[in-house]
Structure formats: structure tokens, C-alpha cells
Amino acid sequence: MTIKEIAQLCGVSRGTVDRVLNHRGKVKPETEALILRTIHRMGYTKNIAGKALTVKKNAPVFGALVSSEGNPFFDEVIAGFRKAEEELVDYGVTVLLKTMRGYDVGRQLALIDELTEAGMTVLVVQPINDERIEERIRQLAEKGIPTITVNTDIENSCRLCYVGSDYPSGGETAAGVMRMVTRGQANLGIVTGVSTLLGHVQRLEGFERHLKEICPDIRVVDRVSAMDDMEHSYRMTLEMLRRHPEIDTLFVTASGTYGTCRAVIELGYEKTIRIVAFDNVPSTVEMMRRGLVRAVVCQQPFLQGYQAIRAAFDILLTGTTKQGEQIIMENQIKILENL
Amino acid sequence: MTIKEIAQLCGVSRGTVDRVLNHRGKVKPETEALILRTIHRMGYTKNIAGKALTVKKNAPVFGALVSSEGNPFFDEVIAGFRKAEEELVDYGVTVLLKTMRGYDVGRQLALIDELTEAGMTVLVVQPINDERIEERIRQLAEKGIPTITVNTDIENSCRLCYVGSDYPSGGETAAGVMRMVTRGQANLGIVTGVSTLLGHVQRLEGFERHLKEICPDIRVVDRVSAMDDMEHSYRMTLEMLRRHPEIDTLFVTASGTYGTCRAVIELGYEKTIRIVAFDNVPSTVEMMRRGLVRAVVCQQPFLQGYQAIRAAFDILLTGTTKQGEQIIMENQIKILENL
DNA sequence: CTGAAAGCGCTTACAG
DNA sequence: CTGAAAGCGCTTACAG
């Protein structure tokens, strides 16, 4: 079934069928109804190979925006963007990347606007969970610019698709790892992430809930926040360990593992404290080799970036993401051997 | 840069450029040289979007062949085949699947021949590591039918690409998991796989070598072979455990985990024996829920199947696999929480 | 509101 | 050995 055949069946031109298919309007209601009926009856679906060839003429620009500055986790996400971009050169696709540091809503809004000015056709963003961002995504949608959230999602928004990990399950996985590492006996200190990132909150909840269930003998001694910042993480861990020298195990919810490790080493606890963390970024890998970090839970950052851009391309070709509105990475447990 | 532009620069028709690009011959040597030089100078590469549209007319058939019968691991690989096939309908691609039971070389050869008769343009096969298979792959290559090996590779062959896991590293990962599970103290029984499958051999070697290094106190008490068969695995484990009641830990190198578990349960060792195995097939998951299997190392079977078909398609479009001659899956550690 | 034509980049008969 | 034309399926001006 092709557009041509549909056109013949309806006694109209291919142009008219195209107008109906892409809701360009300017078609007599009766004609439109006939065409829609025929499309439905024949089970017609647009052939993406044909569509792909026409995409090239528009040279579509995908806007990408992540808080990657000072956070090496995102190096991999960005590498995934670039890999997908490379695969799409033949379709004339470009990825316009903007980065920021930290989680300031005003800054994120400003960068989204810059991308809009630059003429992006799809937005790929790691959104702050704030209603002003949600509102901007809605406005973009009204303009015909769909949004894909990557790495972390935003509640109640009209984003077309989320590409990232399942945070609650990631937290539970970390709890399971904690059981293997501690044998169910520990005085635990927790270093949390950023409270305005939905994922970080869900991950911590998942961890604590499941840990209570499977390791009732692990005592959570204290919690501090690293704010996704190395220095902050270092200082807060230092203070926590001074307050509670009985802590023998640490759980780092988000980034900042290196800072936490520095504090542990400085206090001379390297041989006695065990750490479970997230993501195999280079500095964490270093600490794994040193034996301080026993295991990490990973969320396939490269694949997140790659799939987000591919999903944007799917939207271009088909109007929707073929994978549905969520593309969820697996939580992987990594130890030294399978890094 | 398009074919059209190259043609203009050389003062020939697009057809002639096409003949050179695809080595169809029948071009005057001087003309060919000129065209090749121009292509090189301009850095021309074929646009896959254009090529894709012409693929449809040929309705290419990919032949797929795996020893999936009686081995549920391959259900996922096949699901990956199907998923990729679905994505390629618009290009007229079909996957013709043949399955077999066990690892008989004659049978594998016969099925490859059936696929050839059926007109396959690319072969995707889980090859037995035997020189007769290697020879057949060579013959196919001479006929212009490239081969992709999936799940396990074959030595010295001229297959274009291998899609599967890194077995030595998978074995090492299992050793690392073993350390976490046992704390470095165990009387270990090993249930091995199939000796004519390259991957199984490499995995076992990787495991034993690394285990000796990181857990010198783990004693390997005995080894038996499961031959990738449930029943066999059951009987061999039973005998091994009767011979060596001191065994408190089992390592299952390949499939057959369920048989091993049945033997353990039957002997009343369910509460005392710990098992590390491979692949989260349903029956193994059941044993994980029961607490008998503590952790498994997985090799992304779905992705293996998916990527193998995608690689076949890449070959169709570009003549090579863009990912190089090996597409290697990650070894993932799975526990109950991240299944 | 609608159709005819040209185009995206590559390939395939066909004619010479 | 080579070129001109038609085609894969969709979209885009343009003319009416």
C-alpha cells in the first residue's frame, strides 16, 4: 500500500492524500473523509523509507540540553547524542547541543529559548522538575515542537517520550547490591542527590523502602546531600563521618562519589568503609580499582543519549515514537570485572 | 555530494558511477579510474536514505539459523530478530528463521543449504566451531552472500561480523560475582557447557583463571558437563553432589541451570548450596526467586538478535557493518532486584 | 480546494 | 562499454 494506490482508489492526486495524512488542511471535508476511510480500510501506513528521503531537504535540527557541566556522567549521554547524529547525517539531521551547570530553572528556560530561536524541530532535554519548565514544554508542543525528556522525567508534562532509567528500580537494585556487599549488617550513611530532580528522589525512596524489607538489620545512621557537586559531597561526607565514626558503609545516591571517597580516604577509613554508588564514571572507576567502591548500579548513559536522538528521528518520520512514551534503560550492576 | 554530482564532475552518467560504486564491471578502465579518483577526492559516501528506497524492490530475505530448540535462552534472541524485522518491513526485508536442536554439524550444514535455496541474501547464524561450517561460510562469501555470526563465533572464518558477548570477560565477571557471594570461601562444583561451542570454552577459562587470582581459597572440587541439556545437567549434578557432599557452591557455565537446581533440591541442599549461573531465562528466574540462584551474568540476548539483523541490513545498505567486525554485548549482573 | 510536475539519491532494465 | 529514462514512496512548491 502506497500513497499512490490510495490516491487511485479515491480518484484524487497523491498531493491530496499527503495533505490529509499530514493534517495540512485545505481539503474538502468529503474528500478527506473518503481518504481517511480508505486509508483505514486498506491498513495503509506511511513508508518511512520514502519519507526519509524527503527529510533531507529540511535539514532538521534537534535541540539538546543537559546539565552536563561539572558532571562527567553526561559525557556518555552526549557521546550517545553524537553517535546517533553520525548515523543520521545522510538524513541531513544535526544535533545542536547546549549545556549548563547545575539546576537553575531560569537558565534552563533561557537555553530552551535559544534552541527555539535556532529553529529546532524537536527538543531533547534533561528537565528540572518545575512547573515553569512544564509550561514551556507545553508552549513548544503548541508550536508543533515535540519534546523528549532524557535521563530524568518531569511530572504532568506533555512531553512525547521519556528516555532514561527506572529510578525506583535502580534504588531497589542498589539495595540488593548492598545486601550482597554487607551481608545484611551495617551502619549506613547516605549521601543523597538533588531534590529537584525527580529521578534522584525516586531512587532514594526505592532504596530505603527495599532495604528496610530485605536488610532489617542495616541501620541508617545519617543522611546528607551532595547536591550533585564534588566539593559539596566531600565536605558533607567529612562532617557526617566525624559526627558518626560508627558508620562502616556509605550509599551515594547520585553524583559526587569521588568527593565522598576523598573524605573517607582523608579520615583513614579506606580499609574499613564499603561504598555502593551509581554510574561508572572515570573517577568512580578509579575508586573501584582501589577497592573502596565495591559495586555500582549503572543506567546506560550512552544508550540514553543515543535512543533519545533516535526517538526524535522516529517522531520526524512517523509522528510518534515507535517504542511508546517511555524508553527505559536497564539497571546494570557493575563490578571491576564487567566495567 | 551525490552520485549526480560525481557524474557531472566526471562527465559521465549516473549509471556509470553506480556501476563503479557497486563493482558491477563493464566500465572502461580509464573511466573507472577517473570516477574512483573523483569519489575519493570529494570524499563521497553513498547516501543510505537513497539506497534504502531501492532495496525495497528486491525484497531481501535474511536467513537466520540458531540452535534454539530446547534452549529457552534463544527465545530472546529470536524475539530480537523479530523486532528488527518489524522495523524493516518498510524496506521489504524478511527474516527466514530455521531452528535446530543440539549441535550436529551435518544438520547445521543442511539448514544453511535450505536457506541458500530459499534465496537468502545474508546469513545470520550461531555457528558450530567446526571447519566444515567455516568452509561453507567461505563458499557463501564467494557467491556474494555475507555471513554474520550471532551469540557464538567461529575461528578463522571469513564471516563479516560477530554479534554476541565477550565470553572470557563474562567468565571473569562470574568469578567476581562468586567472590561477592562466597566471600572468597567455598568448595566449588562446576557444571560446564558444550565443548564445540567456542564461547562456552572461553567463558570457563576466563572464570577459572580469574577466580584463582582473586579467590585463592576457593577450592574447585569437581567438574561435570551439562551438554546444554536439562536432563543431562540434572543427572550429572546429582552424581557430582553424591560424590562430593562437601560442595557448598555451584557454578553453571552455560544452560542447564534448572536441571542443576532440581538435583540440589532433591538432595535437600536447597538451604546450604549457593549457585551462580548465566542468563535470566524463566526457569532460572524461578530459582532466583526461591533464593537458590544468587546472581546471574547476562549477555543481552534480545539485543544480540536485534543487532545481528540490523547489522545484516547495514551490510545491505553500505556493504559493511558500520560498527566494525565485532558487536559486543555487555556482561550484566542480575539479581532479583534488577531482573 | 486540487492536480501535475519535479525532486530527494540511488538502482535497474533497456537500448545502443 | 555507456547513457537516458523510469522507478522506489513521499513531499513540495506552483499553478489554477
Short mmCIF file of N, CA and C in Angstrom, two decimals, chain B residues 132-261:
data_model
loop_
_atom_site.label_atom_id
_atom_site.label_comp_id
_atom_site.label_asym_id
_atom_site.label_seq_id
_atom_site.Cartn_x
_atom_site.Cartn_y
_atom_site.Cartn_z
N ARG B 132 34.05 -27.57 8.83
CA ARG B 132 33.10 -27.75 7.72
C ARG B 132 32.15 -26.55 7.63
N ILE B 133 31.79 -26.03 8.79
CA ILE B 133 30.94 -24.84 8.81
C ILE B 133 31.73 -23.65 8.27
N GLU B 134 32.96 -23.55 8.73
CA GLU B 134 33.84 -22.47 8.27
C GLU B 134 33.94 -22.49 6.74
N GLU B 135 34.10 -23.70 6.21
CA GLU B 135 34.21 -23.88 4.76
C GLU B 135 32.94 -23.40 4.05
N ARG B 136 31.78 -23.76 4.62
CA ARG B 136 30.53 -23.37 3.98
C ARG B 136 30.35 -21.85 3.99
N ILE B 137 30.78 -21.23 5.06
CA ILE B 137 30.70 -19.77 5.13
C ILE B 137 31.57 -19.15 4.04
N ARG B 138 32.72 -19.75 3.82
CA ARG B 138 33.61 -19.27 2.76
C ARG B 138 32.95 -19.39 1.39
N GLN B 139 32.32 -20.53 1.14
CA GLN B 139 31.64 -20.73 -0.14
C GLN B 139 30.54 -19.69 -0.35
N LEU B 140 29.78 -19.45 0.70
CA LEU B 140 28.71 -18.46 0.59
C LEU B 140 29.30 -17.10 0.25
N ALA B 141 30.39 -16.73 0.92
CA ALA B 141 31.03 -15.44 0.67
C ALA B 141 31.40 -15.31 -0.80
N GLU B 142 31.90 -16.40 -1.37
CA GLU B 142 32.29 -16.37 -2.78
C GLU B 142 31.08 -16.14 -3.68
N LYS B 143 29.95 -16.65 -3.26
CA LYS B 143 28.70 -16.43 -4.00
C LYS B 143 28.14 -15.03 -3.76
N GLY B 144 28.78 -14.28 -2.88
CA GLY B 144 28.27 -12.94 -2.59
C GLY B 144 27.28 -12.89 -1.43
N ILE B 145 27.20 -13.99 -0.68
CA ILE B 145 26.30 -13.98 0.48
C ILE B 145 27.13 -13.86 1.75
N PRO B 146 27.12 -12.69 2.38
CA PRO B 146 27.92 -12.49 3.58
C PRO B 146 27.27 -13.16 4.79
N THR B 147 28.11 -13.48 5.78
CA THR B 147 27.63 -14.15 6.99
C THR B 147 27.88 -13.30 8.22
N ILE B 148 26.90 -13.31 9.10
CA ILE B 148 27.05 -12.69 10.42
C ILE B 148 26.90 -13.80 11.45
N THR B 149 27.86 -13.92 12.35
CA THR B 149 27.71 -14.92 13.41
C THR B 149 27.06 -14.26 14.61
N VAL B 150 26.18 -15.00 15.25
CA VAL B 150 25.47 -14.44 16.39
C VAL B 150 25.59 -15.36 17.59
N ASN B 151 25.78 -14.78 18.75
CA ASN B 151 25.87 -15.46 20.04
C ASN B 151 27.20 -16.18 20.29
N THR B 152 27.69 -16.89 19.25
CA THR B 152 29.00 -17.51 19.41
C THR B 152 29.71 -17.39 18.08
N ASP B 153 31.02 -17.30 18.11
CA ASP B 153 31.78 -17.03 16.89
C ASP B 153 32.45 -18.30 16.40
N ILE B 154 33.06 -18.22 15.23
CA ILE B 154 33.78 -19.36 14.69
C ILE B 154 35.18 -18.89 14.30
N GLU B 155 36.17 -19.67 14.64
CA GLU B 155 37.55 -19.24 14.43
C GLU B 155 37.95 -19.27 12.96
N ASN B 156 38.83 -18.36 12.56
CA ASN B 156 39.43 -18.35 11.22
C ASN B 156 38.42 -18.24 10.09
N SER B 157 37.23 -17.84 10.34
CA SER B 157 36.27 -17.84 9.25
C SER B 157 36.25 -16.47 8.60
N CYS B 158 35.60 -16.38 7.44
CA CYS B 158 35.53 -15.09 6.79
C CYS B 158 34.16 -14.46 6.99
N ARG B 159 33.55 -14.74 8.13
CA ARG B 159 32.29 -14.05 8.48
C ARG B 159 32.57 -12.56 8.57
N LEU B 160 31.57 -11.77 8.21
CA LEU B 160 31.81 -10.33 8.14
C LEU B 160 31.77 -9.69 9.51
N CYS B 161 31.00 -10.28 10.40
CA CYS B 161 30.79 -9.62 11.69
C CYS B 161 30.30 -10.63 12.72
N TYR B 162 30.75 -10.46 13.94
CA TYR B 162 30.25 -11.28 15.06
C TYR B 162 29.44 -10.40 16.00
N VAL B 163 28.23 -10.86 16.33
CA VAL B 163 27.40 -10.15 17.28
C VAL B 163 27.17 -11.05 18.48
N GLY B 164 27.69 -10.70 19.62
CA GLY B 164 27.50 -11.55 20.78
C GLY B 164 28.29 -11.05 21.96
N SER B 165 28.40 -11.89 22.97
CA SER B 165 29.04 -11.40 24.18
C SER B 165 30.53 -11.68 24.15
N ASP B 166 31.23 -11.06 25.09
CA ASP B 166 32.65 -11.29 25.29
C ASP B 166 32.72 -12.39 26.35
N TYR B 167 32.93 -13.61 25.91
CA TYR B 167 32.85 -14.75 26.82
C TYR B 167 33.93 -14.77 27.89
N PRO B 168 35.20 -14.54 27.52
CA PRO B 168 36.21 -14.54 28.57
C PRO B 168 35.84 -13.55 29.68
N SER B 169 35.43 -12.35 29.27
CA SER B 169 35.06 -11.35 30.26
C SER B 169 33.81 -11.77 31.04
N GLY B 170 32.91 -12.47 30.37
CA GLY B 170 31.73 -12.98 31.08
C GLY B 170 32.14 -13.96 32.18
N GLY B 171 33.12 -14.79 31.88
CA GLY B 171 33.63 -15.73 32.87
C GLY B 171 34.28 -14.99 34.04
N GLU B 172 35.06 -13.96 33.73
CA GLU B 172 35.69 -13.19 34.79
C GLU B 172 34.65 -12.50 35.67
N THR B 173 33.63 -11.98 35.00
CA THR B 173 32.56 -11.32 35.75
C THR B 173 31.92 -12.30 36.72
N ALA B 174 31.68 -13.50 36.23
CA ALA B 174 31.09 -14.53 37.10
C ALA B 174 32.00 -14.82 38.29
N ALA B 175 33.31 -14.79 38.03
CA ALA B 175 34.26 -15.00 39.13
C ALA B 175 34.12 -13.87 40.16
N GLY B 176 34.00 -12.65 39.67
CA GLY B 176 33.82 -11.51 40.56
C GLY B 176 32.55 -11.65 41.39
N VAL B 177 31.48 -12.11 40.74
CA VAL B 177 30.22 -12.32 41.44
C VAL B 177 30.40 -13.41 42.49
N MET B 178 31.13 -14.43 42.10
CA MET B 178 31.39 -15.54 43.02
C MET B 178 32.08 -15.02 44.29
N ARG B 179 32.99 -14.10 44.12
CA ARG B 179 33.65 -13.53 45.28
C ARG B 179 32.66 -12.83 46.20
N MET B 180 31.76 -12.05 45.59
CA MET B 180 30.77 -11.34 46.42
C MET B 180 29.88 -12.33 47.16
N VAL B 181 29.48 -13.38 46.46
CA VAL B 181 28.52 -14.33 47.02
C VAL B 181 29.15 -15.19 48.12
N THR B 182 30.41 -15.57 47.90
CA THR B 182 31.02 -16.54 48.82
C THR B 182 31.96 -15.92 49.84
N ARG B 183 32.30 -14.65 49.64
CA ARG B 183 33.32 -14.03 50.48
C ARG B 183 34.66 -14.73 50.35
N GLY B 184 34.86 -15.39 49.22
CA GLY B 184 36.17 -15.99 48.98
C GLY B 184 36.40 -17.35 49.63
N GLN B 185 35.36 -17.92 50.22
CA GLN B 185 35.50 -19.23 50.86
C GLN B 185 34.45 -20.17 50.28
N ALA B 186 34.88 -21.24 49.60
CA ALA B 186 33.89 -22.17 49.05
C ALA B 186 34.52 -23.46 48.58
N ASN B 187 33.70 -24.51 48.60
CA ASN B 187 34.02 -25.75 47.91
C ASN B 187 33.14 -25.79 46.68
N LEU B 188 33.77 -25.61 45.55
CA LEU B 188 33.03 -25.30 44.34
C LEU B 188 32.90 -26.50 43.40
N GLY B 189 31.68 -26.71 42.90
CA GLY B 189 31.45 -27.66 41.83
C GLY B 189 31.08 -26.90 40.57
N ILE B 190 31.65 -27.32 39.44
CA ILE B 190 31.40 -26.60 38.20
C ILE B 190 30.62 -27.47 37.23
N VAL B 191 29.56 -26.90 36.65
CA VAL B 191 28.79 -27.59 35.62
C VAL B 191 29.08 -26.88 34.31
N THR B 192 29.79 -27.52 33.41
CA THR B 192 30.24 -26.84 32.19
C THR B 192 29.24 -26.98 31.04
N GLY B 193 29.58 -26.37 29.89
CA GLY B 193 28.69 -26.35 28.73
C GLY B 193 29.11 -27.31 27.63
N VAL B 194 29.09 -26.80 26.39
CA VAL B 194 29.34 -27.64 25.22
C VAL B 194 30.76 -27.35 24.70
N SER B 195 31.55 -28.40 24.50
CA SER B 195 32.94 -28.17 24.16
C SER B 195 33.15 -27.74 22.71
N THR B 196 32.13 -27.91 21.84
CA THR B 196 32.29 -27.45 20.46
C THR B 196 31.72 -26.05 20.27
N LEU B 197 31.35 -25.40 21.36
CA LEU B 197 30.95 -24.00 21.24
C LEU B 197 32.07 -23.16 21.82
N LEU B 198 32.65 -22.36 20.96
CA LEU B 198 33.80 -21.56 21.33
C LEU B 198 33.53 -20.75 22.60
N GLY B 199 32.36 -20.14 22.64
CA GLY B 199 32.03 -19.27 23.75
C GLY B 199 32.06 -19.97 25.10
N HIS B 200 31.50 -21.17 25.15
CA HIS B 200 31.45 -21.90 26.41
C HIS B 200 32.84 -22.19 26.94
N VAL B 201 33.72 -22.55 26.04
CA VAL B 201 35.09 -22.86 26.44
C VAL B 201 35.78 -21.61 26.99
N GLN B 202 35.63 -20.51 26.26
CA GLN B 202 36.28 -19.26 26.67
C GLN B 202 35.75 -18.77 28.01
N ARG B 203 34.47 -18.95 28.20
CA ARG B 203 33.85 -18.47 29.43
C ARG B 203 34.42 -19.22 30.64
N LEU B 204 34.50 -20.53 30.50
CA LEU B 204 35.01 -21.35 31.59
C LEU B 204 36.46 -21.00 31.90
N GLU B 205 37.25 -20.85 30.85
CA GLU B 205 38.66 -20.47 31.05
C GLU B 205 38.77 -19.15 31.79
N GLY B 206 37.99 -18.17 31.32
CA GLY B 206 38.03 -16.85 31.96
C GLY B 206 37.66 -16.94 33.43
N PHE B 207 36.65 -17.73 33.72
CA PHE B 207 36.20 -17.89 35.10
C PHE B 207 37.29 -18.50 35.98
N GLU B 208 37.82 -19.61 35.54
CA GLU B 208 38.79 -20.34 36.39
C GLU B 208 40.07 -19.53 36.58
N ARG B 209 40.54 -18.94 35.50
CA ARG B 209 41.77 -18.15 35.60
C ARG B 209 41.60 -17.01 36.61
N HIS B 210 40.52 -16.26 36.44
CA HIS B 210 40.33 -15.10 37.30
C HIS B 210 40.00 -15.49 38.74
N LEU B 211 39.25 -16.56 38.90
CA LEU B 211 38.88 -17.00 40.25
C LEU B 211 40.12 -17.36 41.06
N LYS B 212 41.03 -18.05 40.40
CA LYS B 212 42.27 -18.46 41.08
C LYS B 212 42.99 -17.22 41.61
N GLU B 213 42.93 -16.17 40.81
CA GLU B 213 43.63 -14.94 41.15
C GLU B 213 42.98 -14.22 42.33
N ILE B 214 41.66 -14.05 42.26
CA ILE B 214 41.02 -13.20 43.27
C ILE B 214 40.50 -13.99 44.47
N CYS B 215 40.32 -15.29 44.33
CA CYS B 215 39.83 -16.09 45.45
C CYS B 215 40.68 -17.34 45.59
N PRO B 216 41.91 -17.19 46.04
CA PRO B 216 42.79 -18.36 46.13
C PRO B 216 42.25 -19.42 47.08
N ASP B 217 41.35 -19.04 47.97
CA ASP B 217 40.83 -20.01 48.94
C ASP B 217 39.62 -20.80 48.46
N ILE B 218 39.14 -20.49 47.28
CA ILE B 218 38.04 -21.29 46.76
C ILE B 218 38.63 -22.54 46.10
N ARG B 219 38.14 -23.68 46.53
CA ARG B 219 38.67 -24.93 46.02
C ARG B 219 37.70 -25.50 44.98
N VAL B 220 38.21 -25.76 43.78
CA VAL B 220 37.36 -26.38 42.77
C VAL B 220 37.38 -27.89 43.01
N VAL B 221 36.27 -28.41 43.48
CA VAL B 221 36.19 -29.80 43.90
C VAL B 221 36.02 -30.75 42.72
N ASP B 222 35.15 -30.34 41.78
CA ASP B 222 34.84 -31.25 40.67
C ASP B 222 34.21 -30.49 39.52
N ARG B 223 34.25 -31.11 38.34
CA ARG B 223 33.63 -30.52 37.15
C ARG B 223 32.85 -31.60 36.42
N VAL B 224 31.63 -31.24 35.97
CA VAL B 224 30.88 -32.16 35.11
C VAL B 224 30.33 -31.35 33.93
N SER B 225 29.93 -32.02 32.85
CA SER B 225 29.39 -31.29 31.71
C SER B 225 27.88 -31.49 31.58
N ALA B 226 27.17 -30.39 31.33
CA ALA B 226 25.71 -30.44 31.20
C ALA B 226 25.30 -30.60 29.74
N MET B 227 26.22 -30.38 28.83
CA MET B 227 25.94 -30.50 27.39
C MET B 227 24.75 -29.63 26.94
N ASP B 228 24.53 -28.52 27.61
CA ASP B 228 23.40 -27.64 27.27
C ASP B 228 22.06 -28.38 27.32
N ASP B 229 21.95 -29.36 28.17
CA ASP B 229 20.73 -30.15 28.21
C ASP B 229 20.25 -30.30 29.66
N MET B 230 18.96 -30.02 29.86
CA MET B 230 18.36 -30.02 31.18
C MET B 230 18.54 -31.34 31.92
N GLU B 231 18.19 -32.42 31.26
CA GLU B 231 18.21 -33.74 31.87
C GLU B 231 19.64 -34.16 32.24
N HIS B 232 20.49 -33.94 31.27
CA HIS B 232 21.89 -34.26 31.46
C HIS B 232 22.44 -33.49 32.66
N SER B 233 22.11 -32.23 32.69
CA SER B 233 22.57 -31.36 33.75
C SER B 233 22.09 -31.88 35.11
N TYR B 234 20.85 -32.30 35.15
CA TYR B 234 20.26 -32.84 36.38
C TYR B 234 21.05 -34.06 36.86
N ARG B 235 21.26 -35.01 35.96
CA ARG B 235 21.91 -36.26 36.36
C ARG B 235 23.37 -36.05 36.76
N MET B 236 24.06 -35.24 35.99
CA MET B 236 25.47 -35.04 36.28
C MET B 236 25.66 -34.31 37.62
N THR B 237 24.78 -33.35 37.89
CA THR B 237 24.88 -32.64 39.17
C THR B 237 24.61 -33.58 40.33
N LEU B 238 23.57 -34.40 40.14
CA LEU B 238 23.20 -35.36 41.16
C LEU B 238 24.40 -36.24 41.52
N GLU B 239 25.02 -36.78 40.49
CA GLU B 239 26.18 -37.65 40.72
C GLU B 239 27.31 -36.90 41.40
N MET B 240 27.57 -35.68 40.93
CA MET B 240 28.67 -34.91 41.49
C MET B 240 28.44 -34.63 42.97
N LEU B 241 27.21 -34.25 43.31
CA LEU B 241 26.93 -33.91 44.71
C LEU B 241 26.97 -35.15 45.60
N ARG B 242 26.64 -36.30 45.04
CA ARG B 242 26.73 -37.54 45.82
C ARG B 242 28.18 -37.91 46.08
N ARG B 243 28.99 -37.70 45.04
CA ARG B 243 30.42 -37.99 45.19
C ARG B 243 31.07 -37.04 46.19
N HIS B 244 30.60 -35.76 46.18
CA HIS B 244 31.27 -34.73 46.98
C HIS B 244 30.28 -33.94 47.82
N PRO B 245 29.84 -34.51 48.91
CA PRO B 245 28.86 -33.81 49.75
C PRO B 245 29.42 -32.53 50.36
N GLU B 246 30.73 -32.32 50.26
CA GLU B 246 31.31 -31.09 50.83
C GLU B 246 31.07 -29.88 49.93
N ILE B 247 30.61 -30.10 48.72
CA ILE B 247 30.36 -28.95 47.83
C ILE B 247 29.28 -28.05 48.42
N ASP B 248 29.59 -26.74 48.50
CA ASP B 248 28.60 -25.80 49.05
C ASP B 248 28.25 -24.70 48.06
N THR B 249 28.89 -24.77 46.88
CA THR B 249 28.68 -23.72 45.88
C THR B 249 28.75 -24.34 44.49
N LEU B 250 27.87 -23.88 43.59
CA LEU B 250 27.90 -24.40 42.22
C LEU B 250 28.02 -23.26 41.23
N PHE B 251 28.76 -23.52 40.17
CA PHE B 251 28.86 -22.56 39.07
C PHE B 251 28.40 -23.27 37.81
N VAL B 252 27.36 -22.70 37.17
CA VAL B 252 26.85 -23.30 35.94
C VAL B 252 27.29 -22.44 34.76
N THR B 253 28.13 -23.01 33.91
CA THR B 253 28.77 -22.24 32.84
C THR B 253 27.84 -21.84 31.70
N ALA B 254 26.87 -22.70 31.41
CA ALA B 254 26.01 -22.40 30.26
C ALA B 254 24.57 -22.77 30.62
N SER B 255 23.79 -23.32 29.68
CA SER B 255 22.42 -23.61 30.06
C SER B 255 22.36 -24.94 30.82
N GLY B 256 21.23 -25.21 31.43
CA GLY B 256 21.11 -26.40 32.26
C GLY B 256 20.95 -26.07 33.73
N THR B 257 20.83 -24.79 34.03
CA THR B 257 20.73 -24.36 35.43
C THR B 257 19.54 -25.01 36.15
N TYR B 258 18.44 -25.12 35.44
CA TYR B 258 17.25 -25.67 36.08
C TYR B 258 17.48 -27.12 36.51
N GLY B 259 18.12 -27.90 35.64
CA GLY B 259 18.45 -29.29 35.98
C GLY B 259 19.34 -29.35 37.21
N THR B 260 20.34 -28.52 37.24
CA THR B 260 21.24 -28.45 38.39
C THR B 260 20.46 -28.14 39.66
N CYS B 261 19.57 -27.18 39.58
CA CYS B 261 18.78 -26.79 40.76
C CYS B 261 17.91 -27.94 41.24
#
